[in-house]
Amino acid sequence: MRSRFSAGTFRAGFGAGAVFAALADPRRGSARRARLRDKAISLFHQASREAWRQSHNLSQRARGTAYEFAHAGEQVADDVLVERVRAQLGRPVSHPRAIQVSAQNGEVTLSGQILRSELDELLYCISRIRGVKAVHNALDVLATPGSSPSVH
């Protein structure tokens, strides 16, 4: 005759019994229970902080998106636009000081030297800045650092 209990059921029962025995031990059981309680409380507090952080992040992103949407067609002063572009240059470019930025009526002109591997990311990054209507590429593209500019 076959038994109705599988090996998995036996393991689960054995594990539950071992946990109960460890927690009910008269000598060390109270310390184990206290440690388990402290870990559970710590996990709860950590989860609460993370939930607050995620909700705060989401609300800030929503506010930012709403602001961007409300100001989508707004004309941005050229000097403000240049500063916005300069602030973003350090992300995609290894030598941002080698690039000069100018703006006129929302059209940004980039000049100076840039590595070929950084060009596409830079142009994409600049085109996404609020207020930029067009990006004019007057950059000298270098294959490697220190090489001479390639011909466009």
PDB file of C-alpha atoms in Angstrom:
ATOM      1  CA  MET A   1       0.000   0.000   0.000  1.00  0.00           C
ATOM      2  CA  ARG A   2       1.276   3.503  -0.932  1.00  0.00           C
ATOM      3  CA  SER A   3       1.651   6.206   1.649  1.00  0.00           C
ATOM      4  CA  ARG A   4      -0.214   9.490   1.168  1.00  0.00           C
ATOM      5  CA  PHE A   5       2.799  11.492   2.373  1.00  0.00           C
ATOM      6  CA  SER A   6       5.538  12.521  -0.013  1.00  0.00           C
ATOM      7  CA  ALA A   7       9.183  13.258   0.736  1.00  0.00           C
ATOM      8  CA  GLY A   8       8.429  16.992   0.461  1.00  0.00           C
ATOM      9  CA  THR A   9       5.726  16.740   3.124  1.00  0.00           C
ATOM     10  CA  PHE A  10       8.120  14.891   5.399  1.00  0.00           C
ATOM     11  CA  ARG A  11      10.841  17.532   4.914  1.00  0.00           C
ATOM     12  CA  ALA A  12       8.406  20.365   5.610  1.00  0.00           C
ATOM     13  CA  GLY A  13       7.167  18.699   8.781  1.00  0.00           C
ATOM     14  CA  PHE A  14      10.695  17.910   9.911  1.00  0.00           C
ATOM     15  CA  GLY A  15      11.796  21.513   9.296  1.00  0.00           C
ATOM     16  CA  ALA A  16       8.790  22.924  11.159  1.00  0.00           C
ATOM     17  CA  GLY A  17       9.523  20.628  14.071  1.00  0.00           C
ATOM     18  CA  ALA A  18      13.178  21.668  14.160  1.00  0.00           C
ATOM     19  CA  VAL A  19      12.231  25.352  14.172  1.00  0.00           C
ATOM     20  CA  PHE A  20       9.698  24.791  16.944  1.00  0.00           C
ATOM     21  CA  ALA A  21      12.237  22.838  19.006  1.00  0.00           C
ATOM     22  CA  ALA A  22      14.841  25.591  18.575  1.00  0.00           C
ATOM     23  CA  LEU A  23      12.393  28.310  19.610  1.00  0.00           C
ATOM     24  CA  ALA A  24      10.910  26.310  22.506  1.00  0.00           C
ATOM     25  CA  ASP A  25      14.310  25.296  23.931  1.00  0.00           C
ATOM     26  CA  PRO A  26      14.234  26.190  27.656  1.00  0.00           C
ATOM     27  CA  ARG A  27      17.861  27.423  27.755  1.00  0.00           C
ATOM     28  CA  ARG A  28      18.312  29.396  24.500  1.00  0.00           C
ATOM     29  CA  GLY A  29      14.743  29.645  23.201  1.00  0.00           C
ATOM     30  CA  SER A  30      13.993  33.080  24.619  1.00  0.00           C
ATOM     31  CA  ALA A  31      17.179  34.540  23.085  1.00  0.00           C
ATOM     32  CA  ARG A  32      16.332  32.976  19.721  1.00  0.00           C
ATOM     33  CA  ARG A  33      12.770  34.319  19.881  1.00  0.00           C
ATOM     34  CA  ALA A  34      14.049  37.796  20.797  1.00  0.00           C
ATOM     35  CA  ARG A  35      16.518  37.725  17.916  1.00  0.00           C
ATOM     36  CA  LEU A  36      13.797  36.572  15.511  1.00  0.00           C
ATOM     37  CA  ARG A  37      11.476  39.348  16.794  1.00  0.00           C
ATOM     38  CA  ASP A  38      14.216  41.977  16.394  1.00  0.00           C
ATOM     39  CA  LYS A  39      14.954  40.853  12.844  1.00  0.00           C
ATOM     40  CA  ALA A  40      11.251  40.934  11.965  1.00  0.00           C
ATOM     41  CA  ILE A  41      10.882  44.458  13.390  1.00  0.00           C
ATOM     42  CA  SER A  42      14.007  45.600  11.549  1.00  0.00           C
ATOM     43  CA  LEU A  43      12.691  44.127   8.293  1.00  0.00           C
ATOM     44  CA  PHE A  44       9.353  45.874   8.811  1.00  0.00           C
ATOM     45  CA  HIS A  45      11.049  49.245   9.425  1.00  0.00           C
ATOM     46  CA  GLN A  46      13.327  48.787   6.419  1.00  0.00           C
ATOM     47  CA  ALA A  47      10.340  47.907   4.206  1.00  0.00           C
ATOM     48  CA  SER A  48       8.462  50.971   5.513  1.00  0.00           C
ATOM     49  CA  ARG A  49      11.384  53.282   4.736  1.00  0.00           C
ATOM     50  CA  GLU A  50      11.763  51.805   1.253  1.00  0.00           C
ATOM     51  CA  ALA A  51       8.025  52.142   0.555  1.00  0.00           C
ATOM     52  CA  TRP A  52       8.127  55.801   1.652  1.00  0.00           C
ATOM     53  CA  ARG A  53      11.228  56.428  -0.472  1.00  0.00           C
ATOM     54  CA  GLN A  54       9.626  54.839  -3.545  1.00  0.00           C
ATOM     55  CA  SER A  55       6.361  56.765  -3.101  1.00  0.00           C
ATOM     56  CA  HIS A  56       8.277  60.029  -2.609  1.00  0.00           C
ATOM     57  CA  ASN A  57      10.318  59.316  -5.736  1.00  0.00           C
ATOM     58  CA  LEU A  58       7.172  58.562  -7.729  1.00  0.00           C
ATOM     59  CA  SER A  59       5.436  61.749  -6.558  1.00  0.00           C
ATOM     60  CA  GLN A  60       8.507  63.852  -7.410  1.00  0.00           C
ATOM     61  CA  ARG A  61       8.689  62.290 -10.879  1.00  0.00           C
ATOM     62  CA  ALA A  62       4.978  62.940 -11.415  1.00  0.00           C
ATOM     63  CA  ARG A  63       5.387  66.594 -10.379  1.00  0.00           C
ATOM     64  CA  GLY A  64       8.369  66.948 -12.717  1.00  0.00           C
ATOM     65  CA  THR A  65       6.484  65.400 -15.618  1.00  0.00           C
ATOM     66  CA  ALA A  66       3.493  67.671 -14.997  1.00  0.00           C
ATOM     67  CA  TYR A  67       5.802  70.705 -14.910  1.00  0.00           C
ATOM     68  CA  GLU A  68       7.522  69.660 -18.144  1.00  0.00           C
ATOM     69  CA  PHE A  69       4.142  69.121 -19.818  1.00  0.00           C
ATOM     70  CA  ALA A  70       2.812  72.486 -18.654  1.00  0.00           C
ATOM     71  CA  HIS A  71       5.911  74.328 -19.912  1.00  0.00           C
ATOM     72  CA  ALA A  72       6.472  72.345 -23.127  1.00  0.00           C
ATOM     73  CA  GLY A  73       6.090  75.198 -25.609  1.00  0.00           C
ATOM     74  CA  GLU A  74       7.728  77.836 -23.446  1.00  0.00           C
ATOM     75  CA  GLN A  75      10.438  80.020 -25.000  1.00  0.00           C
ATOM     76  CA  VAL A  76      13.698  79.692 -23.044  1.00  0.00           C
ATOM     77  CA  ALA A  77      16.254  82.490 -22.936  1.00  0.00           C
ATOM     78  CA  ASP A  78      19.439  81.676 -24.851  1.00  0.00           C
ATOM     79  CA  ASP A  79      21.744  82.156 -21.868  1.00  0.00           C
ATOM     80  CA  VAL A  80      19.563  79.820 -19.763  1.00  0.00           C
ATOM     81  CA  LEU A  81      19.614  77.269 -22.582  1.00  0.00           C
ATOM     82  CA  VAL A  82      23.415  77.417 -22.804  1.00  0.00           C
ATOM     83  CA  GLU A  83      23.662  76.774 -19.060  1.00  0.00           C
ATOM     84  CA  ARG A  84      21.248  73.849 -19.291  1.00  0.00           C
ATOM     85  CA  VAL A  85      23.334  72.315 -22.066  1.00  0.00           C
ATOM     86  CA  ARG A  86      26.606  72.920 -20.197  1.00  0.00           C
ATOM     87  CA  ALA A  87      25.117  71.237 -17.125  1.00  0.00           C
ATOM     88  CA  GLN A  88      24.410  68.095 -19.150  1.00  0.00           C
ATOM     89  CA  LEU A  89      27.734  67.882 -21.020  1.00  0.00           C
ATOM     90  CA  GLY A  90      29.520  65.976 -18.259  1.00  0.00           C
ATOM     91  CA  ARG A  91      27.263  62.938 -18.563  1.00  0.00           C
ATOM     92  CA  PRO A  92      27.942  61.708 -22.107  1.00  0.00           C
ATOM     93  CA  VAL A  93      31.321  63.400 -22.681  1.00  0.00           C
ATOM     94  CA  SER A  94      34.660  62.612 -21.030  1.00  0.00           C
ATOM     95  CA  HIS A  95      36.088  66.125 -21.677  1.00  0.00           C
ATOM     96  CA  PRO A  96      33.174  68.590 -21.469  1.00  0.00           C
ATOM     97  CA  ARG A  97      35.435  71.654 -21.329  1.00  0.00           C
ATOM     98  CA  ALA A  98      36.599  70.898 -24.870  1.00  0.00           C
ATOM     99  CA  ILE A  99      33.118  71.718 -26.178  1.00  0.00           C
ATOM    100  CA  GLN A 100      31.840  75.252 -26.734  1.00  0.00           C
ATOM    101  CA  VAL A 101      28.109  75.882 -26.603  1.00  0.00           C
ATOM    102  CA  SER A 102      26.115  78.734 -28.100  1.00  0.00           C
ATOM    103  CA  ALA A 103      22.394  79.217 -28.557  1.00  0.00           C
ATOM    104  CA  GLN A 104      20.204  81.462 -30.653  1.00  0.00           C
ATOM    105  CA  ASN A 105      16.398  81.310 -30.598  1.00  0.00           C
ATOM    106  CA  GLY A 106      16.408  77.807 -29.121  1.00  0.00           C
ATOM    107  CA  GLU A 107      18.905  76.437 -31.637  1.00  0.00           C
ATOM    108  CA  VAL A 108      22.061  75.122 -29.962  1.00  0.00           C
ATOM    109  CA  THR A 109      25.418  75.032 -31.758  1.00  0.00           C
ATOM    110  CA  LEU A 110      28.141  72.743 -30.442  1.00  0.00           C
ATOM    111  CA  SER A 111      31.773  73.233 -31.465  1.00  0.00           C
ATOM    112  CA  GLY A 112      35.110  71.901 -30.286  1.00  0.00           C
ATOM    113  CA  GLN A 113      36.500  68.379 -30.224  1.00  0.00           C
ATOM    114  CA  ILE A 114      34.756  65.160 -29.229  1.00  0.00           C
ATOM    115  CA  LEU A 115      35.493  61.448 -29.442  1.00  0.00           C
ATOM    116  CA  ARG A 116      33.559  59.532 -32.095  1.00  0.00           C
ATOM    117  CA  SER A 117      32.270  57.083 -29.459  1.00  0.00           C
ATOM    118  CA  GLU A 118      30.644  59.940 -27.495  1.00  0.00           C
ATOM    119  CA  LEU A 119      29.039  61.896 -30.340  1.00  0.00           C
ATOM    120  CA  ASP A 120      25.693  60.091 -30.723  1.00  0.00           C
ATOM    121  CA  GLU A 121      24.974  60.044 -26.988  1.00  0.00           C
ATOM    122  CA  LEU A 122      25.829  63.753 -26.713  1.00  0.00           C
ATOM    123  CA  LEU A 123      23.534  64.781 -29.559  1.00  0.00           C
ATOM    124  CA  TYR A 124      20.707  62.651 -28.152  1.00  0.00           C
ATOM    125  CA  CYS A 125      21.182  64.073 -24.650  1.00  0.00           C
ATOM    126  CA  ILE A 126      21.236  67.692 -25.863  1.00  0.00           C
ATOM    127  CA  SER A 127      18.189  67.240 -28.101  1.00  0.00           C
ATOM    128  CA  ARG A 128      16.110  66.150 -25.083  1.00  0.00           C
ATOM    129  CA  ILE A 129      16.758  69.301 -23.039  1.00  0.00           C
ATOM    130  CA  ARG A 130      13.651  71.435 -22.593  1.00  0.00           C
ATOM    131  CA  GLY A 131      13.850  74.522 -24.798  1.00  0.00           C
ATOM    132  CA  VAL A 132      16.175  73.029 -27.428  1.00  0.00           C
ATOM    133  CA  LYS A 133      14.531  73.292 -30.836  1.00  0.00           C
ATOM    134  CA  ALA A 134      17.508  72.152 -32.923  1.00  0.00           C
ATOM    135  CA  VAL A 135      21.105  71.051 -32.438  1.00  0.00           C
ATOM    136  CA  HIS A 136      23.768  72.170 -34.920  1.00  0.00           C
ATOM    137  CA  ASN A 137      26.816  69.935 -34.896  1.00  0.00           C
ATOM    138  CA  ALA A 138      30.032  71.852 -35.629  1.00  0.00           C
ATOM    139  CA  LEU A 139      32.174  69.415 -33.630  1.00  0.00           C
ATOM    140  CA  ASP A 140      35.529  68.048 -34.753  1.00  0.00           C
ATOM    141  CA  VAL A 141      35.234  64.291 -34.328  1.00  0.00           C
ATOM    142  CA  LEU A 142      38.300  62.417 -33.076  1.00  0.00           C
ATOM    143  CA  ALA A 143      38.740  58.666 -33.532  1.00  0.00           C
ATOM    144  CA  THR A 144      40.891  58.377 -30.396  1.00  0.00           C
ATOM    145  CA  PRO A 145      42.118  60.857 -27.795  1.00  0.00           C
ATOM    146  CA  GLY A 146      44.936  62.969 -29.212  1.00  0.00           C
ATOM    147  CA  SER A 147      44.263  62.057 -32.861  1.00  0.00           C
ATOM    148  CA  SER A 148      43.553  64.613 -35.560  1.00  0.00           C
ATOM    149  CA  PRO A 149      39.928  65.481 -36.419  1.00  0.00           C
ATOM    150  CA  SER A 150      38.263  63.354 -39.078  1.00  0.00           C
ATOM    151  CA  VAL A 151      36.652  64.951 -42.134  1.00  0.00           C
ATOM    152  CA  HIS A 152      32.850  65.218 -41.949  1.00  0.00           C
TER     153      HIS A 152
END
